[in-house]
Coordinates of C-alpha atoms in Angstrom, one line a residue:
M17 CA 97.5 72.9 126.2
K18 CA 95.7 75.7 124.7
I19 CA 94.3 75.6 121.3
D20 CA 95.2 79.8 120.9
D21 CA 98.2 79.2 121.5
I22 CA 98.4 76.8 118.9
K23 CA 97.0 78.8 116.3
L24 CA 99.2 81.3 117.9
F25 CA 102.2 79.2 116.0
M26 CA 100.7 78.7 112.8
L27 CA 100.6 82.4 112.6
V28 CA 104.1 82.6 113.2
V29 CA 104.8 80.5 111.1
E30 CA 102.8 81.1 107.9
L31 CA 104.5 85.1 108.8
Q32 CA 107.8 83.3 109.3
S33 CA 107.6 85.9 112.1
F34 CA 106.6 86.7 115.9
S35 CA 106.8 90.9 115.3
S36 CA 104.1 89.8 112.5
A37 CA 102.4 87.5 114.5
A38 CA 102.1 90.7 117.4
E39 CA 101.1 92.6 115.2
A40 CA 98.2 90.7 113.5
L41 CA 96.0 90.0 116.6
N42 CA 97.5 93.5 118.4
L43 CA 99.7 91.5 121.2
P44 CA 103.1 92.5 122.1
R45 CA 105.6 90.6 120.6
S46 CA 107.0 89.3 124.0
T47 CA 103.7 87.6 125.0
V48 CA 103.9 86.1 121.3
S49 CA 107.8 85.1 122.2
R50 CA 106.4 83.7 125.5
R51 CA 103.0 81.2 124.0
I52 CA 105.4 79.9 121.7
S53 CA 107.8 78.5 124.9
E54 CA 105.0 77.2 126.9
L55 CA 104.0 75.3 123.8
E56 CA 107.4 73.9 123.2
T57 CA 107.7 73.4 127.0
Q58 CA 104.2 71.4 127.6
L59 CA 104.7 69.7 124.4
S60 CA 108.6 68.7 125.6
A61 CA 109.8 69.7 121.8
K62 CA 111.1 72.7 120.0
L63 CA 109.2 73.5 117.7
L64 CA 111.1 76.9 115.8
I65 CA 114.9 77.4 115.7
R66 CA 115.2 81.7 116.8
T67 CA 117.9 83.9 115.3
T68 CA 118.4 87.7 115.5
R69 CA 117.4 87.7 111.2
N70 CA 116.3 83.9 111.0
L71 CA 112.9 81.6 112.0
T72 CA 113.1 78.6 110.9
L73 CA 110.8 74.9 111.7
T74 CA 112.6 72.5 113.6
T75 CA 111.5 68.5 111.6
T76 CA 109.5 68.5 114.3
G77 CA 108.1 71.8 114.4
L78 CA 106.8 71.0 110.4
D79 CA 105.3 67.7 111.6
Y80 CA 103.5 70.0 114.1
Y81 CA 102.5 72.6 111.9
N82 CA 101.5 70.3 108.6
N83 CA 99.1 67.6 110.8
M84 CA 97.5 71.0 113.2
L85 CA 95.9 72.1 108.9
N86 CA 94.1 69.0 109.5
I87 CA 93.2 69.1 112.8
I88 CA 92.3 72.6 113.7
P89 CA 90.0 74.1 110.9
Q90 CA 87.6 70.9 112.0
L91 CA 88.1 71.5 116.2
D92 CA 87.1 74.9 115.1
K93 CA 84.5 74.1 112.8
A94 CA 83.1 71.5 115.8
N95 CA 82.8 74.0 118.5
E96 CA 81.5 76.2 116.6
V97 CA 78.4 73.6 115.7
V98 CA 77.7 73.1 119.1
R99 CA 77.4 77.3 119.8
T100 CA 75.5 77.7 117.1
Q101 CA 73.0 74.8 117.9
S102 CA 73.0 75.8 121.8
H103 CA 71.8 79.9 121.6
S104 CA 73.1 82.5 118.7
P105 CA 76.5 82.9 116.9
T106 CA 79.6 83.4 118.7
G107 CA 83.0 84.9 116.9
R108 CA 85.8 87.1 116.3
I109 CA 86.3 88.1 112.4
K110 CA 89.1 90.4 110.7
I111 CA 87.5 92.4 107.6
G112 CA 90.1 94.2 105.1
F113 CA 88.7 96.8 102.7
L114 CA 89.8 99.2 101.1
N115 CA 89.7 103.1 101.6
E116 CA 86.9 104.6 100.7
S117 CA 84.8 101.2 101.1
D118 CA 84.7 101.5 104.8
I119 CA 81.8 103.6 104.9
L120 CA 80.1 102.5 101.9
C121 CA 79.7 99.1 104.2
H122 CA 78.9 100.6 107.2
D123 CA 75.3 100.3 107.0
I124 CA 76.1 96.5 105.9
L125 CA 77.8 95.6 109.2
Q126 CA 75.5 97.7 111.5
G127 CA 73.2 95.1 109.9
F128 CA 75.1 92.7 110.3
L129 CA 75.3 93.1 114.2
R130 CA 72.2 93.5 115.1
Q131 CA 71.3 89.9 113.1
Y132 CA 74.3 88.6 114.8
P133 CA 74.9 90.5 118.6
N134 CA 77.7 88.1 119.8
I135 CA 79.8 88.4 117.4
Q136 CA 82.9 90.7 117.0
I137 CA 83.9 92.4 113.9
E138 CA 87.6 94.3 113.6
T139 CA 87.9 96.3 110.1
H140 CA 91.5 96.8 108.6
L141 CA 91.8 99.4 106.1
S142 CA 94.2 99.4 103.5
S143 CA 95.2 99.8 99.8
L144 CA 96.3 96.2 98.7
G145 CA 92.7 94.1 99.1
Y146 CA 94.1 90.2 99.6
H147 CA 97.6 90.8 99.7
D148 CA 97.0 91.4 103.4
I149 CA 94.6 88.6 104.2
I150 CA 98.0 86.8 105.2
S151 CA 100.0 89.6 106.8
Y152 CA 97.2 90.9 109.1
G153 CA 95.8 87.9 109.8
L154 CA 92.3 89.0 107.9
D155 CA 89.0 86.5 107.7
A156 CA 88.3 88.2 104.3
S157 CA 89.1 91.2 102.5
I158 CA 87.6 93.4 99.5
H159 CA 90.3 93.4 96.1
I160 CA 89.6 95.1 93.1
G161 CA 91.9 93.8 90.3
P162 CA 93.4 90.2 89.2
I163 CA 93.4 87.8 91.4
A164 CA 97.4 85.9 91.1
D165 CA 96.8 83.5 94.0
S166 CA 94.7 80.1 92.8
S167 CA 94.9 79.4 96.7
F168 CA 92.6 82.0 98.3
V169 CA 88.5 81.9 97.1
A170 CA 87.4 85.3 95.3
R171 CA 83.5 85.9 95.4
Q172 CA 82.7 88.7 93.0
I173 CA 81.0 92.2 93.8
K174 CA 77.9 93.9 91.8
P175 CA 79.9 96.1 89.4
F176 CA 80.5 99.5 90.0
K177 CA 79.3 102.8 87.7
R178 CA 82.3 106.1 87.7
K179 CA 81.7 108.6 85.7
L180 CA 83.7 112.0 85.8
Y181 CA 83.1 114.7 88.8
A182 CA 84.1 118.2 89.8
G183 CA 82.9 120.1 92.8
R184 CA 80.2 123.2 92.8
Q185 CA 83.3 125.4 92.9
Y186 CA 85.8 124.2 90.3
I187 CA 82.8 124.9 88.2
E188 CA 82.8 128.5 88.6
K189 CA 86.2 129.3 88.2
F190 CA 86.6 127.0 85.5
G191 CA 83.8 126.1 83.8
K192 CA 82.3 122.7 82.7
P193 CA 83.8 120.3 79.7
K194 CA 82.1 120.3 76.5
S195 CA 83.6 117.3 75.4
L196 CA 86.5 114.5 76.5
N197 CA 89.2 116.3 74.5
E198 CA 88.7 119.7 76.8
L199 CA 89.5 118.0 79.8
Q200 CA 92.9 118.1 78.5
D201 CA 92.6 122.0 79.2
H202 CA 91.9 121.1 82.7
S203 CA 92.8 120.0 85.9
I204 CA 92.6 116.4 86.2
I205 CA 92.9 114.4 89.7
L206 CA 94.1 111.3 88.9
L207 CA 94.6 107.5 90.2
R208 CA 97.5 104.6 91.0
W209 CA 95.7 101.0 91.5
P210 CA 97.7 99.4 94.5
D211 CA 99.6 97.3 91.6
G212 CA 101.3 100.5 90.8
R213 CA 99.3 101.7 87.4
L214 CA 99.1 104.5 86.6
E215 CA 95.2 105.2 85.5
N216 CA 95.5 108.0 83.1
T217 CA 94.2 106.9 80.0
L218 CA 90.0 107.3 80.9
Q219 CA 88.4 104.3 78.9
F220 CA 84.8 104.3 78.5
Q221 CA 82.2 102.8 76.5
T222 CA 83.0 103.8 73.2
E223 CA 85.6 106.3 73.6
S224 CA 89.5 107.2 75.3
V225 CA 91.0 110.2 76.2
V226 CA 94.6 109.9 77.8
V227 CA 94.8 113.0 80.3
N228 CA 97.6 114.3 82.5
S229 CA 97.6 115.9 85.9
Q230 CA 99.6 117.6 88.2
L231 CA 98.4 115.5 91.3
I232 CA 98.6 111.9 91.2
V233 CA 97.0 109.7 93.8
N234 CA 96.1 106.5 95.7
N235 CA 93.9 106.9 98.0
S236 CA 90.1 107.5 97.1
Y237 CA 89.7 109.3 100.4
F238 CA 92.2 111.9 98.5
I239 CA 90.6 112.5 95.9
R240 CA 87.2 112.6 97.2
H241 CA 88.4 115.8 99.2
S242 CA 90.2 116.7 96.9
V243 CA 87.4 117.1 94.2
L244 CA 84.7 118.6 97.0
A245 CA 87.3 121.2 97.8
G246 CA 87.0 122.3 94.2
S247 CA 90.5 120.9 93.4
G248 CA 90.1 119.0 90.4
I249 CA 88.2 116.8 87.9
A250 CA 88.2 113.1 88.7
L251 CA 86.4 109.8 87.3
M252 CA 84.6 108.3 91.1
P253 CA 82.5 105.3 91.2
E254 CA 78.8 107.1 91.4
I255 CA 77.8 105.7 94.6
V256 CA 80.6 107.2 96.4
V257 CA 79.3 110.8 95.5
K258 CA 75.7 110.0 95.5
D259 CA 74.7 112.0 98.6
A260 CA 76.9 114.8 97.7
L261 CA 75.3 114.9 93.9
A262 CA 72.3 115.5 95.4
A263 CA 73.4 118.4 97.9
G264 CA 74.5 120.0 94.8
E265 CA 78.3 120.0 96.3
V266 CA 79.9 118.4 92.7
V267 CA 79.2 118.1 89.7
D268 CA 78.8 115.5 87.2
I269 CA 81.0 116.0 83.9
L270 CA 80.2 115.0 80.5
P271 CA 76.9 112.5 82.0
E272 CA 76.9 110.6 78.6
Y273 CA 80.6 109.4 79.4
E274 CA 80.5 106.2 81.9
T275 CA 83.2 103.4 83.1
M276 CA 82.1 100.7 84.6
I277 CA 84.9 98.2 87.2
E278 CA 83.9 94.9 87.0
D279 CA 86.4 93.1 88.8
I280 CA 86.1 93.7 92.6
W281 CA 86.0 90.6 95.0
L282 CA 85.1 89.5 98.3
V283 CA 88.0 87.3 99.0
Y284 CA 88.7 84.7 101.5
P285 CA 91.7 82.0 102.6
S286 CA 89.9 78.9 101.8
R287 CA 86.0 77.3 102.3
Q288 CA 87.8 74.3 104.9
G289 CA 89.3 77.0 107.4
T290 CA 87.2 79.6 107.2
S291 CA 85.1 79.8 110.9
H292 CA 81.2 80.1 111.3
A293 CA 81.5 83.4 112.0
A294 CA 83.5 84.4 109.1
R295 CA 81.3 82.7 106.4
L296 CA 78.3 84.1 108.1
F297 CA 79.5 87.4 107.1
I298 CA 80.5 86.5 103.9
D299 CA 76.8 85.3 103.1
Y300 CA 75.3 88.0 104.5
F301 CA 77.7 90.3 103.1
L302 CA 77.1 89.5 99.3
D303 CA 73.6 89.3 100.1
Q304 CA 73.2 92.7 100.9
V305 CA 76.1 94.6 98.5
N306 CA 74.1 92.8 95.7
K307 CA 70.5 95.0 96.3
W308 CA 73.1 97.8 95.4
Q309 CA 70.8 100.1 92.9

């Protein structure tokens, strides 16, 4: 029997869905169903009970799944040790990035691929961070905010400085606020975080201000585009607008005020279940990202 089919069975169990497993692996649902049926035939045992609405493990299926939880990671580790000793590391990894972070991490990805030419990377863009790890079969994901699930390993990423920025066009048309209180008279673009929280209180080191907005978005791409288009003022990571600031396309509003995003993490399922290729990426990524100025 094929190890990949056993892994597919385990993924179906974890996602509780043939369709979700098919989506995570970019396979047709019919292929997933066929391979699970072939595995059951080879084992001469029914592993899953399928109905139109539910997917249930048989007693045999549950025992098999629990045994494979220990066996498969050890098998993967042994195979990777042999491959690594014989030639350069190989493997395929799937990494989750938040909106905008893919732009920031592009150079890191390219550097990693140059160093490990036999490792393939697939990226997944999401605003949900670690919540997508199981749903999409990710090896690791960037996450901002608290992590409620203790089964994940979280490695902290260097904090990001955020400041208030506006496009040059906006300043030429509406002027530049001279204090936090004057923000009330301007068009502010507000962010809604993945957990539903609206960031309408802008908290700085010594002061804070509550602002209103006609435009609320949950996508940092849209915020950056709106600021560059002259639609308003927004609180954004300094690194995101570095090039636009140098080119004079955006203006640093009230430069004496800044705030930090400190709870940024690279999250992955567990040390035991992490492949060698994924571990190489995690170590390389954290080393590179902490060199950012």
